[in-house]
Amino acid sequence: MAKILENSKGRRMIRLTTDDVISIVREYQNIVSGYYNYKDLRKKLDEVELYLPEEVL
């Protein structure tokens, strides 16, 4: 599960597990299946909402 890490400079980082990365790649591959040019791919990704779950401590 993704974990948000606070930074002393105010910018937060999101630490991803291996499972998070695989999940994102799988979702990306499902979304872009059949899109072959950059412009259409960007348009499709702009329409989709992707989420990472935050780890609860």
Short mmCIF file of N, CA and C in Angstrom, two decimals:
data_model
loop_
_atom_site.label_atom_id
_atom_site.label_comp_id
_atom_site.label_asym_id
_atom_site.label_seq_id
_atom_site.Cartn_x
_atom_site.Cartn_y
_atom_site.Cartn_z
N MET A 1 0.82 -1.17 0.00
CA MET A 1 0.00 0.00 0.00
C MET A 1 0.88 1.25 0.00
N ALA A 2 0.50 2.24 -0.78
CA ALA A 2 1.27 3.47 -0.87
C ALA A 2 1.30 4.19 0.48
N LYS A 3 2.40 4.86 0.74
CA LYS A 3 2.54 5.60 1.99
C LYS A 3 3.05 7.00 1.68
N ILE A 4 2.36 8.01 2.21
CA ILE A 4 2.76 9.39 2.01
C ILE A 4 3.81 9.74 3.05
N LEU A 5 4.95 10.25 2.59
CA LEU A 5 6.04 10.63 3.47
C LEU A 5 6.17 12.15 3.47
N GLU A 6 6.15 12.72 4.65
CA GLU A 6 6.30 14.17 4.78
C GLU A 6 7.76 14.54 4.56
N ASN A 7 7.98 15.74 4.04
CA ASN A 7 9.32 16.22 3.75
C ASN A 7 9.53 17.52 4.52
N SER A 8 10.73 17.75 5.02
CA SER A 8 11.00 18.97 5.79
C SER A 8 10.84 20.23 4.95
N LYS A 9 10.92 20.12 3.64
CA LYS A 9 10.77 21.28 2.76
C LYS A 9 9.32 21.48 2.32
N GLY A 10 8.41 20.66 2.84
CA GLY A 10 6.99 20.83 2.55
C GLY A 10 6.46 19.99 1.41
N ARG A 11 7.32 19.39 0.64
CA ARG A 11 6.86 18.57 -0.48
C ARG A 11 6.74 17.12 -0.02
N ARG A 12 5.58 16.53 -0.21
CA ARG A 12 5.36 15.16 0.21
C ARG A 12 5.74 14.19 -0.90
N MET A 13 6.18 13.02 -0.50
CA MET A 13 6.54 11.95 -1.43
C MET A 13 5.59 10.78 -1.18
N ILE A 14 5.36 9.99 -2.21
CA ILE A 14 4.56 8.79 -2.06
C ILE A 14 5.45 7.59 -2.32
N ARG A 15 5.61 6.76 -1.29
CA ARG A 15 6.41 5.54 -1.43
C ARG A 15 5.50 4.43 -1.92
N LEU A 16 5.90 3.77 -3.00
CA LEU A 16 5.12 2.70 -3.59
C LEU A 16 5.76 1.35 -3.32
N THR A 17 4.92 0.37 -3.05
CA THR A 17 5.40 -0.99 -2.92
C THR A 17 5.46 -1.62 -4.31
N THR A 18 6.06 -2.77 -4.39
CA THR A 18 6.09 -3.51 -5.65
C THR A 18 4.67 -3.78 -6.15
N ASP A 19 3.79 -4.16 -5.24
CA ASP A 19 2.40 -4.42 -5.62
C ASP A 19 1.71 -3.17 -6.17
N ASP A 20 2.03 -1.99 -5.60
CA ASP A 20 1.47 -0.74 -6.10
C ASP A 20 1.90 -0.49 -7.54
N VAL A 21 3.18 -0.67 -7.81
CA VAL A 21 3.71 -0.44 -9.16
C VAL A 21 3.07 -1.40 -10.15
N ILE A 22 2.99 -2.66 -9.79
CA ILE A 22 2.38 -3.65 -10.68
C ILE A 22 0.92 -3.31 -10.93
N SER A 23 0.22 -2.88 -9.90
CA SER A 23 -1.19 -2.50 -10.05
C SER A 23 -1.36 -1.32 -10.99
N ILE A 24 -0.49 -0.32 -10.84
CA ILE A 24 -0.55 0.85 -11.71
C ILE A 24 -0.27 0.48 -13.16
N VAL A 25 0.76 -0.33 -13.38
CA VAL A 25 1.11 -0.75 -14.74
C VAL A 25 -0.03 -1.56 -15.34
N ARG A 26 -0.62 -2.46 -14.57
CA ARG A 26 -1.74 -3.28 -15.06
C ARG A 26 -2.92 -2.40 -15.45
N GLU A 27 -3.26 -1.44 -14.59
CA GLU A 27 -4.36 -0.52 -14.88
C GLU A 27 -4.07 0.31 -16.13
N TYR A 28 -2.84 0.82 -16.23
CA TYR A 28 -2.42 1.59 -17.40
C TYR A 28 -2.58 0.75 -18.67
N GLN A 29 -2.12 -0.50 -18.64
CA GLN A 29 -2.21 -1.36 -19.82
C GLN A 29 -3.66 -1.61 -20.20
N ASN A 30 -4.54 -1.77 -19.23
CA ASN A 30 -5.96 -1.96 -19.52
C ASN A 30 -6.57 -0.71 -20.14
N ILE A 31 -6.19 0.44 -19.64
CA ILE A 31 -6.76 1.71 -20.11
C ILE A 31 -6.31 2.01 -21.54
N VAL A 32 -5.04 1.82 -21.84
CA VAL A 32 -4.50 2.27 -23.12
C VAL A 32 -4.53 1.19 -24.21
N SER A 33 -5.06 0.04 -23.89
CA SER A 33 -5.16 -1.01 -24.89
C SER A 33 -5.90 -0.50 -26.12
N GLY A 34 -5.29 -0.62 -27.27
CA GLY A 34 -5.91 -0.18 -28.51
C GLY A 34 -5.57 1.24 -28.92
N TYR A 35 -4.86 2.00 -28.09
CA TYR A 35 -4.44 3.35 -28.46
C TYR A 35 -3.00 3.28 -28.95
N TYR A 36 -2.78 3.83 -30.15
CA TYR A 36 -1.46 3.69 -30.76
C TYR A 36 -0.73 5.00 -31.00
N ASN A 37 -1.40 6.13 -30.84
CA ASN A 37 -0.66 7.38 -31.02
C ASN A 37 -0.69 8.20 -29.74
N TYR A 38 0.32 9.00 -29.59
CA TYR A 38 0.55 9.75 -28.35
C TYR A 38 -0.61 10.68 -28.02
N LYS A 39 -1.12 11.38 -29.01
CA LYS A 39 -2.18 12.36 -28.79
C LYS A 39 -3.44 11.69 -28.23
N ASP A 40 -3.86 10.59 -28.84
CA ASP A 40 -5.05 9.88 -28.37
C ASP A 40 -4.82 9.26 -26.99
N LEU A 41 -3.62 8.74 -26.78
CA LEU A 41 -3.28 8.16 -25.50
C LEU A 41 -3.36 9.20 -24.38
N ARG A 42 -2.78 10.38 -24.62
CA ARG A 42 -2.84 11.46 -23.63
C ARG A 42 -4.29 11.86 -23.35
N LYS A 43 -5.10 11.96 -24.39
CA LYS A 43 -6.50 12.35 -24.23
C LYS A 43 -7.24 11.33 -23.36
N LYS A 44 -7.02 10.06 -23.63
CA LYS A 44 -7.68 9.01 -22.85
C LYS A 44 -7.24 9.05 -21.39
N LEU A 45 -5.94 9.20 -21.14
CA LEU A 45 -5.44 9.24 -19.76
C LEU A 45 -5.93 10.48 -19.02
N ASP A 46 -6.16 11.58 -19.74
CA ASP A 46 -6.71 12.78 -19.11
C ASP A 46 -8.14 12.56 -18.61
N GLU A 47 -8.86 11.63 -19.24
CA GLU A 47 -10.25 11.34 -18.88
C GLU A 47 -10.38 10.37 -17.71
N VAL A 48 -9.31 9.65 -17.41
CA VAL A 48 -9.36 8.58 -16.42
C VAL A 48 -8.84 9.07 -15.07
N GLU A 49 -9.46 8.62 -14.00
CA GLU A 49 -8.98 8.93 -12.65
C GLU A 49 -8.31 7.70 -12.09
N LEU A 50 -7.04 7.83 -11.72
CA LEU A 50 -6.30 6.75 -11.10
C LEU A 50 -6.01 7.13 -9.65
N TYR A 51 -6.10 6.17 -8.75
CA TYR A 51 -5.89 6.43 -7.34
C TYR A 51 -4.88 5.45 -6.75
N LEU A 52 -4.16 5.92 -5.76
CA LEU A 52 -3.30 5.07 -4.94
C LEU A 52 -3.85 5.09 -3.52
N PRO A 53 -4.01 3.91 -2.92
CA PRO A 53 -4.47 3.93 -1.53
C PRO A 53 -3.36 4.39 -0.61
N GLU A 54 -3.71 5.13 0.42
CA GLU A 54 -2.74 5.59 1.40
C GLU A 54 -2.67 4.59 2.55
N GLU A 55 -1.46 4.29 2.99
CA GLU A 55 -1.30 3.38 4.11
C GLU A 55 -1.73 4.08 5.39
N VAL A 56 -2.51 3.41 6.18
CA VAL A 56 -2.95 3.95 7.45
C VAL A 56 -2.05 3.38 8.54
N LEU A 57 -1.44 4.28 9.31
CA LEU A 57 -0.52 3.83 10.37
C LEU A 57 -1.25 3.60 11.67
#
